Amino acid sequence: MTGFEYNTRVVIAGVTALGLASGVAGAFLLLRKRSLLSDTLSHCTLPGIALAFLVAEASGFSGRSLPWLLAGASVTGVLGMLTVVAIRSRSRVKDDAALAIVLSVFFGLGMAFLVLIQQLPTGNAAGLTHFIYGKAASLVASDARLILVASLIVAGTCALLFKEFKLLCFDQSYARSQGWPLAGLDLLLMGLVVMVTVVGLQAVGLLLVVAMLIIPAAAARFWTHQLGRMVVLAGVFGAASGLIGVGISSRIPKLPAGAVIVLAALSLFAISMVFGLRRGVLMKKLHQRQVSLRVRRQHLLRAIYEWCEQHATAPGFEAARLLERQVPASSLCAMNGWDPATWTGLRRLGQGEGLIQWIPESGTCQLTGQGKLEARRVTRNHRLWETYLLHYADVAPQHIHHNADQIEHVIEPEIVNHLEELLEVRSGNALVPLDPEKP
């Protein structure tokens, strides 16, 4: 920050603190599935700002006094929030309709008050439109201190009540059974959101402050499944968005800081959406490819096992040598409906992982030592599921193969152990249970 002027450093400090608090509060708001509520709250602050200006002017004070304007914004913001809650609880109007009604009515009311203010002698100098579109460059040291204090209150409250907010987001039934005041916690969380929204009006405006609340939290969701890490990441992304946005806008004349801050947040979101370690597009594609390969590999091994089993002269006796046979590729394709391209892909997959040996002279394949172990395991899991579905889930015999085929690829070892214990009497000590579809 040493390369920036004093005013720029003040703006950076204020907006960075605002981004941090917005990200932290927005994480809980996002998990509560109330992203649109923050947009409604921001629009509800406009009539409060205009009314505060009118009241201050009528009382002999300056209508541009920031404490007056923020107080007015807080009052109508809370009033808007309570109106949404009242409409949802006392009528059959859906959430989205209630939010749309409150947003449009309060914003329309605020625009009407602004027209009245423009007709006053001091109206042209009011500068209230800054609260609609934001003007971070107008922040002074006292504004930055106010944002810093509000941000510390928001972040500190979220840290102190982390466990309670976590229950509010994920397990309300348990929290209610333990006597937690869910309604009070919900109102407190919404109060923190109102606080962030109000102090952020001057920096990014009521039209864009919702982006500071939601985008950093949504970006953090791509990187982790743990709430604590998500909250920290959301705060870091929010602070980074403010820092980068103000830094860029200070270098380019007439570039609105609020818009650049939101674009910086959007850039972080785009990077997270593509490269996120938990929900990113690339990781999701990689995971889908791994699952696809595992499913294809298991289909190949089970097909070879079942062919060997069908062509054994005395089932059970060949348990140790059952899988020594060379399996014709043409038989596997005919038995499973594989076309040449599918078989070629499966063969290369099995060869690449050292599970089968391909003998081109005879057009046959043979399981390796590792392939035999894996084939027995895969077929055993499939038979366990089929037996369970047949005897405990009341699934018709003609459907158990398809249903087991959908489940067996994703079961964990603990579930397999549980199935083995459950079906021990029926399966005995056989390495691989007999096919339950066959008499």
CSV table of N, CA, C and O in Angstrom, one decimal, residues 273-377:
chain,number,residue,atom,x,y,z
A,273,MET,N,-14.5,-21.6,-9.8
A,273,MET,CA,-15.4,-22.6,-10.5
A,273,MET,C,-14.7,-23.5,-11.4
A,273,MET,O,-15.1,-24.7,-11.6
A,274,VAL,N,-13.6,-23.1,-12.0
A,274,VAL,CA,-12.8,-24.0,-12.9
A,274,VAL,C,-11.8,-24.8,-12.1
A,274,VAL,O,-11.8,-26.1,-12.4
A,275,PHE,N,-11.1,-24.2,-11.2
A,275,PHE,CA,-10.0,-25.0,-10.6
A,275,PHE,C,-10.2,-25.4,-9.1
A,275,PHE,O,-9.4,-25.9,-8.5
A,276,GLY,N,-11.4,-25.1,-8.6
A,276,GLY,CA,-11.7,-25.5,-7.2
A,276,GLY,C,-11.5,-27.0,-7.0
A,276,GLY,O,-11.8,-27.8,-7.8
A,277,LEU,N,-10.9,-27.3,-5.8
A,277,LEU,CA,-10.5,-28.6,-5.5
A,277,LEU,C,-11.6,-29.6,-5.1
A,277,LEU,O,-11.5,-30.8,-5.1
A,278,ARG,N,-12.8,-29.0,-4.7
A,278,ARG,CA,-13.9,-29.9,-4.3
A,278,ARG,C,-15.0,-29.9,-5.3
A,278,ARG,O,-15.6,-30.9,-5.6
A,279,ARG,N,-15.4,-28.7,-5.8
A,279,ARG,CA,-16.5,-28.6,-6.7
A,279,ARG,C,-16.2,-28.0,-8.1
A,279,ARG,O,-17.1,-27.6,-8.8
A,280,GLY,N,-14.9,-27.7,-8.3
A,280,GLY,CA,-14.5,-27.1,-9.5
A,280,GLY,C,-14.9,-28.0,-10.8
A,280,GLY,O,-15.0,-29.2,-10.7
A,281,VAL,N,-15.0,-27.3,-11.9
A,281,VAL,CA,-15.4,-28.0,-13.1
A,281,VAL,C,-14.3,-29.1,-13.5
A,281,VAL,O,-14.6,-30.2,-13.8
A,282,LEU,N,-13.0,-28.7,-13.4
A,282,LEU,CA,-12.0,-29.6,-13.8
A,282,LEU,C,-11.9,-30.8,-12.8
A,282,LEU,O,-11.8,-32.0,-13.3
A,283,MET,N,-12.0,-30.6,-11.5
A,283,MET,CA,-12.0,-31.7,-10.6
A,283,MET,C,-13.2,-32.6,-10.7
A,283,MET,O,-13.2,-33.8,-10.6
A,284,LYS,N,-14.4,-32.0,-11.1
A,284,LYS,CA,-15.6,-32.7,-11.3
A,284,LYS,C,-15.4,-33.6,-12.5
A,284,LYS,O,-15.8,-34.8,-12.5
A,285,LYS,N,-14.9,-33.1,-13.6
A,285,LYS,CA,-14.6,-33.9,-14.8
A,285,LYS,C,-13.7,-35.0,-14.5
A,285,LYS,O,-13.8,-36.1,-15.0
A,286,LEU,N,-12.6,-34.7,-13.7
A,286,LEU,CA,-11.6,-35.7,-13.4
A,286,LEU,C,-12.2,-36.8,-12.6
A,286,LEU,O,-12.0,-38.0,-12.8
A,287,HIS,N,-13.0,-36.4,-11.6
A,287,HIS,CA,-13.7,-37.4,-10.8
A,287,HIS,C,-14.7,-38.3,-11.6
A,287,HIS,O,-14.7,-39.5,-11.4
A,288,GLN,N,-15.4,-37.7,-12.5
A,288,GLN,CA,-16.3,-38.4,-13.4
A,288,GLN,C,-15.6,-39.4,-14.2
A,288,GLN,O,-16.0,-40.5,-14.5
A,289,ARG,N,-14.4,-39.0,-14.7
A,289,ARG,CA,-13.6,-39.8,-15.6
A,289,ARG,C,-13.1,-41.0,-14.7
A,289,ARG,O,-13.1,-42.2,-15.2
A,290,GLN,N,-12.6,-40.8,-13.5
A,290,GLN,CA,-12.2,-41.8,-12.6
A,290,GLN,C,-13.3,-42.8,-12.3
A,290,GLN,O,-13.1,-44.1,-12.4
A,291,VAL,N,-14.5,-42.3,-12.1
A,291,VAL,CA,-15.6,-43.2,-11.8
A,291,VAL,C,-15.9,-44.0,-13.1
A,291,VAL,O,-16.2,-45.2,-13.0
A,292,SER,N,-15.9,-43.4,-14.2
A,292,SER,CA,-16.2,-44.1,-15.5
A,292,SER,C,-15.2,-45.2,-15.7
A,292,SER,O,-15.6,-46.3,-16.1
A,293,LEU,N,-13.9,-44.9,-15.5
A,293,LEU,CA,-12.9,-45.9,-15.7
A,293,LEU,C,-13.1,-47.1,-14.7
A,293,LEU,O,-12.9,-48.2,-15.1
A,294,ARG,N,-13.4,-46.7,-13.5
A,294,ARG,CA,-13.6,-47.8,-12.5
A,294,ARG,C,-14.8,-48.7,-12.8
A,294,ARG,O,-14.7,-49.9,-12.7
A,295,VAL,N,-15.9,-48.1,-13.3
A,295,VAL,CA,-17.1,-48.8,-13.7
A,295,VAL,C,-16.7,-49.7,-14.9
A,295,VAL,O,-17.1,-50.9,-14.9
A,296,ARG,N,-16.1,-49.2,-15.9
A,296,ARG,CA,-15.7,-50.0,-17.0
A,296,ARG,C,-14.8,-51.2,-16.7
A,296,ARG,O,-14.9,-52.3,-17.2
A,297,ARG,N,-13.8,-50.9,-15.8
A,297,ARG,CA,-12.9,-51.9,-15.4
A,297,ARG,C,-13.6,-53.0,-14.6
A,297,ARG,O,-13.3,-54.2,-14.8
A,298,GLN,N,-14.5,-52.6,-13.8
A,298,GLN,CA,-15.3,-53.6,-13.0
A,298,GLN,C,-16.2,-54.5,-13.9
A,298,GLN,O,-16.4,-55.7,-13.7
A,299,HIS,N,-16.8,-53.8,-14.9
A,299,HIS,CA,-17.6,-54.6,-15.8
A,299,HIS,C,-16.8,-55.6,-16.6
A,299,HIS,O,-17.2,-56.7,-16.8
A,300,LEU,N,-15.6,-55.2,-17.0
A,300,LEU,CA,-14.7,-56.1,-17.7
A,300,LEU,C,-14.3,-57.3,-16.9
A,300,LEU,O,-14.5,-58.5,-17.3
A,301,LEU,N,-13.9,-57.1,-15.6
A,301,LEU,CA,-13.5,-58.1,-14.8
A,301,LEU,C,-14.6,-59.1,-14.4
A,301,LEU,O,-14.5,-60.3,-14.3
A,302,ARG,N,-15.8,-58.5,-14.1
A,302,ARG,CA,-16.9,-59.3,-13.8
A,302,ARG,C,-17.4,-60.2,-15.0
A,302,ARG,O,-17.8,-61.3,-14.8
A,303,ALA,N,-17.3,-59.6,-16.2
A,303,ALA,CA,-17.7,-60.3,-17.4
A,303,ALA,C,-16.7,-61.5,-17.5
A,303,ALA,O,-17.2,-62.6,-17.9
A,304,ILE,N,-15.4,-61.3,-17.3
A,304,ILE,CA,-14.5,-62.5,-17.5
A,304,ILE,C,-14.8,-63.5,-16.4
A,304,ILE,O,-14.8,-64.7,-16.7
A,305,TYR,N,-15.0,-63.1,-15.2
A,305,TYR,CA,-15.3,-64.0,-14.1
A,305,TYR,C,-16.5,-64.9,-14.4
A,305,TYR,O,-16.5,-66.1,-14.3
A,306,GLU,N,-17.6,-64.2,-14.8
A,306,GLU,CA,-18.9,-64.9,-15.1
A,306,GLU,C,-18.7,-65.8,-16.3
A,306,GLU,O,-19.3,-66.9,-16.3
A,307,TRP,N,-17.9,-65.5,-17.3
A,307,TRP,CA,-17.7,-66.4,-18.4
A,307,TRP,C,-16.9,-67.6,-17.9
A,307,TRP,O,-17.3,-68.8,-18.3
A,308,CYS,N,-15.9,-67.4,-17.1
A,308,CYS,CA,-15.2,-68.6,-16.6
A,308,CYS,C,-16.1,-69.4,-15.7
A,308,CYS,O,-16.0,-70.7,-15.7
A,309,GLU,N,-17.0,-68.8,-15.0
A,309,GLU,CA,-17.9,-69.5,-14.1
A,309,GLU,C,-18.9,-70.4,-14.9
A,309,GLU,O,-19.2,-71.5,-14.6
A,310,GLN,N,-19.4,-69.8,-16.0
A,310,GLN,CA,-20.3,-70.5,-16.9
A,310,GLN,C,-19.7,-71.6,-17.6
A,310,GLN,O,-20.4,-72.6,-17.9
A,311,HIS,N,-18.4,-71.6,-17.9
A,311,HIS,CA,-17.8,-72.6,-18.7
A,311,HIS,C,-17.0,-73.6,-17.8
A,311,HIS,O,-16.2,-74.3,-18.3
A,312,ALA,N,-17.2,-73.5,-16.5
A,312,ALA,CA,-16.5,-74.4,-15.6
A,312,ALA,C,-17.4,-75.7,-15.6
A,312,ALA,O,-18.6,-75.7,-15.6
A,313,THR,N,-16.7,-76.8,-15.6
A,313,THR,CA,-17.4,-78.1,-15.7
A,313,THR,C,-18.0,-78.5,-14.4
A,313,THR,O,-19.0,-79.2,-14.3
A,314,ALA,N,-17.4,-78.1,-13.2
A,314,ALA,CA,-17.9,-78.4,-11.9
A,314,ALA,C,-17.8,-77.1,-11.0
A,314,ALA,O,-16.7,-76.9,-10.4
A,315,PRO,N,-18.8,-76.3,-11.0
A,315,PRO,CA,-18.7,-75.1,-10.2
A,315,PRO,C,-18.4,-75.3,-8.8
A,315,PRO,O,-18.9,-76.2,-8.1
A,316,GLY,N,-17.5,-74.5,-8.2
A,316,GLY,CA,-17.1,-74.7,-6.9
A,316,GLY,C,-15.7,-75.5,-6.8
A,316,GLY,O,-14.8,-75.0,-6.1
A,317,PHE,N,-15.6,-76.5,-7.6
A,317,PHE,CA,-14.3,-77.3,-7.5
A,317,PHE,C,-13.2,-76.4,-8.1
A,317,PHE,O,-12.1,-76.5,-7.6
A,318,GLU,N,-13.5,-75.6,-9.1
A,318,GLU,CA,-12.4,-74.9,-9.8
A,318,GLU,C,-12.2,-73.5,-9.1
A,318,GLU,O,-11.6,-72.6,-9.7
A,319,ALA,N,-12.6,-73.4,-7.9
A,319,ALA,CA,-12.4,-72.1,-7.2
A,319,ALA,C,-11.0,-71.5,-7.3
A,319,ALA,O,-10.8,-70.3,-7.5
A,320,ALA,N,-10.0,-72.4,-7.1
A,320,ALA,CA,-8.7,-72.0,-7.1
A,320,ALA,C,-8.1,-71.8,-8.5
A,320,ALA,O,-7.3,-70.9,-8.8
A,321,ARG,N,-8.7,-72.6,-9.5
A,321,ARG,CA,-8.2,-72.5,-10.9
A,321,ARG,C,-9.2,-72.0,-11.9
A,321,ARG,O,-9.0,-72.1,-13.1
A,322,LEU,N,-10.3,-71.5,-11.3
A,322,LEU,CA,-11.4,-71.1,-12.1
A,322,LEU,C,-11.0,-70.0,-13.1
A,322,LEU,O,-11.4,-70.0,-14.3
A,323,LEU,N,-10.1,-69.1,-12.7
A,323,LEU,CA,-9.8,-67.9,-13.5
A,323,LEU,C,-8.5,-68.1,-14.3
A,323,LEU,O,-7.9,-67.1,-14.8
A,324,GLU,N,-8.0,-69.4,-14.4
A,324,GLU,CA,-6.8,-69.6,-15.2
A,324,GLU,C,-7.1,-69.7,-16.7
A,324,GLU,O,-6.2,-69.6,-17.5
A,325,ARG,N,-8.3,-69.8,-17.1
A,325,ARG,CA,-8.7,-70.0,-18.5
A,325,ARG,C,-8.5,-68.8,-19.4
A,325,ARG,O,-8.6,-67.7,-18.9
A,326,GLN,N,-8.2,-69.0,-20.6
A,326,GLN,CA,-8.1,-68.0,-21.6
A,326,GLN,C,-9.5,-67.7,-22.2
A,326,GLN,O,-10.2,-68.7,-22.6
A,327,VAL,N,-10.0,-66.5,-22.1
A,327,VAL,CA,-11.4,-66.1,-22.5
A,327,VAL,C,-11.4,-65.5,-23.9
A,327,VAL,O,-10.7,-64.5,-24.1
A,328,PRO,N,-12.2,-66.1,-24.8
A,328,PRO,CA,-12.3,-65.5,-26.1
A,328,PRO,C,-13.0,-64.2,-26.1
A,328,PRO,O,-14.0,-64.0,-25.5
A,329,ALA,N,-12.4,-63.2,-26.8
A,329,ALA,CA,-13.0,-61.9,-26.8
A,329,ALA,C,-14.3,-61.9,-27.5
A,329,ALA,O,-15.2,-61.2,-27.1
A,330,SER,N,-14.5,-62.7,-28.5
A,330,SER,CA,-15.8,-62.8,-29.2
A,330,SER,C,-16.9,-63.2,-28.3
A,330,SER,O,-18.0,-62.8,-28.4
A,331,SER,N,-16.6,-64.2,-27.4
A,331,SER,CA,-17.6,-64.6,-26.4
A,331,SER,C,-18.0,-63.5,-25.4
A,331,SER,O,-19.2,-63.4,-25.1
A,332,LEU,N,-17.0,-62.8,-25.0
A,332,LEU,CA,-17.3,-61.7,-24.0
A,332,LEU,C,-18.2,-60.7,-24.7
A,332,LEU,O,-19.1,-60.2,-24.1
A,333,CYS,N,-17.8,-60.3,-26.0
A,333,CYS,CA,-18.6,-59.3,-26.7
A,333,CYS,C,-20.0,-59.8,-26.9
A,333,CYS,O,-21.0,-59.0,-26.7
A,334,ALA,N,-20.2,-61.1,-27.3
A,334,ALA,CA,-21.5,-61.6,-27.5
A,334,ALA,C,-22.3,-61.6,-26.3
A,334,ALA,O,-23.5,-61.4,-26.2
A,335,MET,N,-21.7,-62.0,-25.1
A,335,MET,CA,-22.4,-62.2,-23.9
A,335,MET,C,-22.8,-60.8,-23.3
A,335,MET,O,-23.9,-60.7,-22.6
A,336,ASN,N,-22.1,-59.8,-23.5
A,336,ASN,CA,-22.3,-58.5,-22.9
A,336,ASN,C,-22.8,-57.4,-23.9
A,336,ASN,O,-23.1,-56.3,-23.5
A,337,GLY,N,-22.9,-57.8,-25.2
A,337,GLY,CA,-23.4,-56.8,-26.2
A,337,GLY,C,-22.4,-55.7,-26.5
A,337,GLY,O,-22.8,-54.6,-26.8
A,338,TRP,N,-21.1,-56.0,-26.4
A,338,TRP,CA,-20.1,-55.0,-26.7
A,338,TRP,C,-19.8,-54.9,-28.1
A,338,TRP,O,-19.6,-56.0,-28.8
A,339,ASP,N,-19.6,-53.7,-28.7
A,339,ASP,CA,-19.2,-53.6,-30.1
A,339,ASP,C,-17.7,-53.6,-30.1
A,339,ASP,O,-17.0,-53.5,-29.0
A,340,PRO,N,-17.0,-53.8,-31.3
A,340,PRO,CA,-15.6,-53.8,-31.3
A,340,PRO,C,-14.9,-52.6,-30.7
A,340,PRO,O,-13.8,-52.8,-30.0
A,341,ALA,N,-15.4,-51.4,-30.9
A,341,ALA,CA,-14.8,-50.2,-30.3
A,341,ALA,C,-14.8,-50.3,-28.8
A,341,ALA,O,-13.8,-50.0,-28.1
A,342,THR,N,-16.0,-50.7,-28.2
A,342,THR,CA,-16.1,-50.8,-26.8
A,342,THR,C,-15.1,-51.9,-26.2
A,342,THR,O,-14.4,-51.7,-25.2
A,343,TRP,N,-15.0,-53.0,-26.9
A,343,TRP,CA,-14.1,-54.0,-26.4
A,343,TRP,C,-12.7,-53.6,-26.5
A,343,TRP,O,-11.9,-53.8,-25.6
A,344,THR,N,-12.3,-52.9,-27.6
A,344,THR,CA,-10.9,-52.4,-27.7
A,344,THR,C,-10.6,-51.5,-26.5
A,344,THR,O,-9.5,-51.5,-25.9
A,345,GLY,N,-11.5,-50.6,-26.2
A,345,GLY,CA,-11.3,-49.7,-25.1
A,345,GLY,C,-11.2,-50.4,-23.7
A,345,GLY,O,-10.3,-50.1,-22.9
A,346,LEU,N,-12.0,-51.4,-23.5
A,346,LEU,CA,-11.9,-52.2,-22.3
A,346,LEU,C,-10.6,-53.0,-22.2
A,346,LEU,O,-10.0,-53.1,-21.2
A,347,ARG,N,-10.3,-53.6,-23.4
A,347,ARG,CA,-9.0,-54.4,-23.4
A,347,ARG,C,-7.8,-53.5,-23.0
A,347,ARG,O,-7.0,-53.9,-22.2
A,348,ARG,N,-7.7,-52.3,-23.7
A,348,ARG,CA,-6.6,-51.4,-23.4
A,348,ARG,C,-6.6,-51.0,-22.0
A,348,ARG,O,-5.5,-50.8,-21.3
A,349,LEU,N,-7.8,-50.7,-21.4
A,349,LEU,CA,-7.9,-50.3,-20.0
A,349,LEU,C,-7.4,-51.4,-19.1
A,349,LEU,O,-6.6,-51.2,-18.2
A,350,GLY,N,-7.8,-52.7,-19.3
A,350,GLY,CA,-7.4,-53.8,-18.5
A,350,GLY,C,-5.9,-54.0,-18.7
A,350,GLY,O,-5.2,-54.3,-17.7
A,351,GLN,N,-5.4,-53.9,-19.9
A,351,GLN,CA,-3.9,-54.1,-20.1
A,351,GLN,C,-3.1,-53.0,-19.4
A,351,GLN,O,-2.1,-53.3,-18.8
A,352,GLY,N,-3.6,-51.8,-19.6
A,352,GLY,CA,-2.9,-50.6,-19.0
A,352,GLY,C,-2.8,-50.7,-17.5
A,352,GLY,O,-1.8,-50.2,-16.9
A,353,GLU,N,-3.7,-51.3,-16.8
A,353,GLU,CA,-3.7,-51.4,-15.4
A,353,GLU,C,-3.2,-52.7,-14.9
A,353,GLU,O,-3.2,-53.0,-13.7
A,354,GLY,N,-2.7,-53.6,-15.8
A,354,GLY,CA,-2.1,-54.8,-15.4
A,354,GLY,C,-3.0,-55.9,-14.9
A,354,GLY,O,-2.7,-56.7,-14.1
A,355,LEU,N,-4.3,-55.8,-15.4
A,355,LEU,CA,-5.3,-56.7,-14.9
A,355,LEU,C,-5.5,-57.9,-15.8
A,355,LEU,O,-5.9,-59.0,-15.4
A,356,ILE,N,-5.3,-57.7,-17.1
A,356,ILE,CA,-5.4,-58.8,-18.1
A,356,ILE,C,-4.2,-58.9,-19.0
A,356,ILE,O,-3.5,-57.9,-19.2
A,357,GLN,N,-4.0,-60.1,-19.6
A,357,GLN,CA,-3.0,-60.2,-20.7
A,357,GLN,C,-3.8,-60.5,-22.0
A,357,GLN,O,-4.7,-61.3,-22.0
A,358,TRP,N,-3.4,-59.8,-23.0
A,358,TRP,CA,-4.0,-60.0,-24.3
A,358,TRP,C,-3.2,-60.9,-25.2
A,358,TRP,O,-2.0,-60.7,-25.3
A,359,ILE,N,-3.8,-62.0,-25.7
A,359,ILE,CA,-3.1,-63.0,-26.6
A,359,ILE,C,-3.7,-62.8,-28.0
A,359,ILE,O,-4.7,-63.4,-28.3
A,360,PRO,N,-3.0,-62.0,-28.8
A,360,PRO,CA,-3.6,-61.7,-30.1
A,360,PRO,C,-3.7,-62.9,-31.1
A,360,PRO,O,-4.6,-62.9,-31.9
A,361,GLU,N,-2.8,-63.9,-30.9
A,361,GLU,CA,-2.8,-65.0,-31.8
A,361,GLU,C,-4.1,-65.8,-31.7
A,361,GLU,O,-4.7,-66.2,-32.7
A,362,SER,N,-4.6,-65.9,-30.5
A,362,SER,CA,-5.9,-66.7,-30.3
A,362,SER,C,-7.1,-65.8,-30.1
A,362,SER,O,-8.2,-66.3,-30.0
A,363,GLY,N,-6.9,-64.5,-30.0
A,363,GLY,CA,-8.0,-63.6,-29.8
A,363,GLY,C,-8.6,-63.8,-28.4
A,363,GLY,O,-9.8,-63.6,-28.2
A,364,THR,N,-7.8,-64.1,-27.4
A,364,THR,CA,-8.3,-64.4,-26.1
A,364,THR,C,-7.5,-63.5,-25.1
A,364,THR,O,-6.5,-62.9,-25.4
A,365,CYS,N,-8.1,-63.4,-23.9
A,365,CYS,CA,-7.5,-62.6,-22.8
A,365,CYS,C,-7.4,-63.5,-21.6
A,365,CYS,O,-8.2,-64.5,-21.4
A,366,GLN,N,-6.5,-63.2,-20.7
A,366,GLN,CA,-6.4,-64.0,-19.4
A,366,GLN,C,-6.1,-63.0,-18.3
A,366,GLN,O,-5.3,-62.1,-18.4
A,367,LEU,N,-6.7,-63.3,-17.2
A,367,LEU,CA,-6.5,-62.5,-16.0
A,367,LEU,C,-5.1,-62.7,-15.4
A,367,LEU,O,-4.6,-63.8,-15.4
A,368,THR,N,-4.5,-61.6,-15.0
A,368,THR,CA,-3.2,-61.6,-14.3
A,368,THR,C,-3.5,-62.0,-12.8
A,368,THR,O,-4.7,-62.1,-12.4
A,369,GLY,N,-2.4,-62.1,-12.0
A,369,GLY,CA,-2.7,-62.4,-10.6
A,369,GLY,C,-3.5,-61.3,-9.9
A,369,GLY,O,-4.4,-61.5,-9.2
A,370,GLN,N,-3.1,-60.0,-10.2
A,370,GLN,CA,-3.9,-58.9,-9.7
A,370,GLN,C,-5.3,-58.9,-10.2
A,370,GLN,O,-6.2,-58.6,-9.5
A,371,GLY,N,-5.4,-59.2,-11.5
A,371,GLY,CA,-6.8,-59.2,-12.1
A,371,GLY,C,-7.7,-60.3,-11.5
A,371,GLY,O,-8.9,-60.0,-11.3
A,372,LYS,N,-7.1,-61.4,-11.1
A,372,LYS,CA,-7.9,-62.5,-10.4
A,372,LYS,C,-8.5,-62.0,-9.1
A,372,LYS,O,-9.7,-62.2,-8.8
A,373,LEU,N,-7.6,-61.4,-8.3
A,373,LEU,CA,-8.0,-60.8,-7.0
A,373,LEU,C,-9.1,-59.8,-7.2
A,373,LEU,O,-10.1,-59.8,-6.5
A,374,GLU,N,-8.9,-58.9,-8.1
A,374,GLU,CA,-9.9,-57.8,-8.4
A,374,GLU,C,-11.2,-58.4,-8.9
A,374,GLU,O,-12.3,-57.9,-8.5
A,375,ALA,N,-11.1,-59.4,-9.8
A,375,ALA,CA,-12.3,-60.0,-10.4
A,375,ALA,C,-13.1,-60.7,-9.3
A,375,ALA,O,-14.4,-60.5,-9.3
A,376,ARG,N,-12.5,-61.4,-8.4
A,376,ARG,CA,-13.2,-62.0,-7.3
A,376,ARG,C,-13.9,-61.0,-6.4
A,376,ARG,O,-15.0,-61.1,-6.0
A,377,ARG,N,-13.1,-59.9,-6.1
A,377,ARG,CA,-13.7,-58.9,-5.2
A,377,ARG,C,-14.9,-58.2,-5.9
A,377,ARG,O,-16.0,-58.0,-5.2
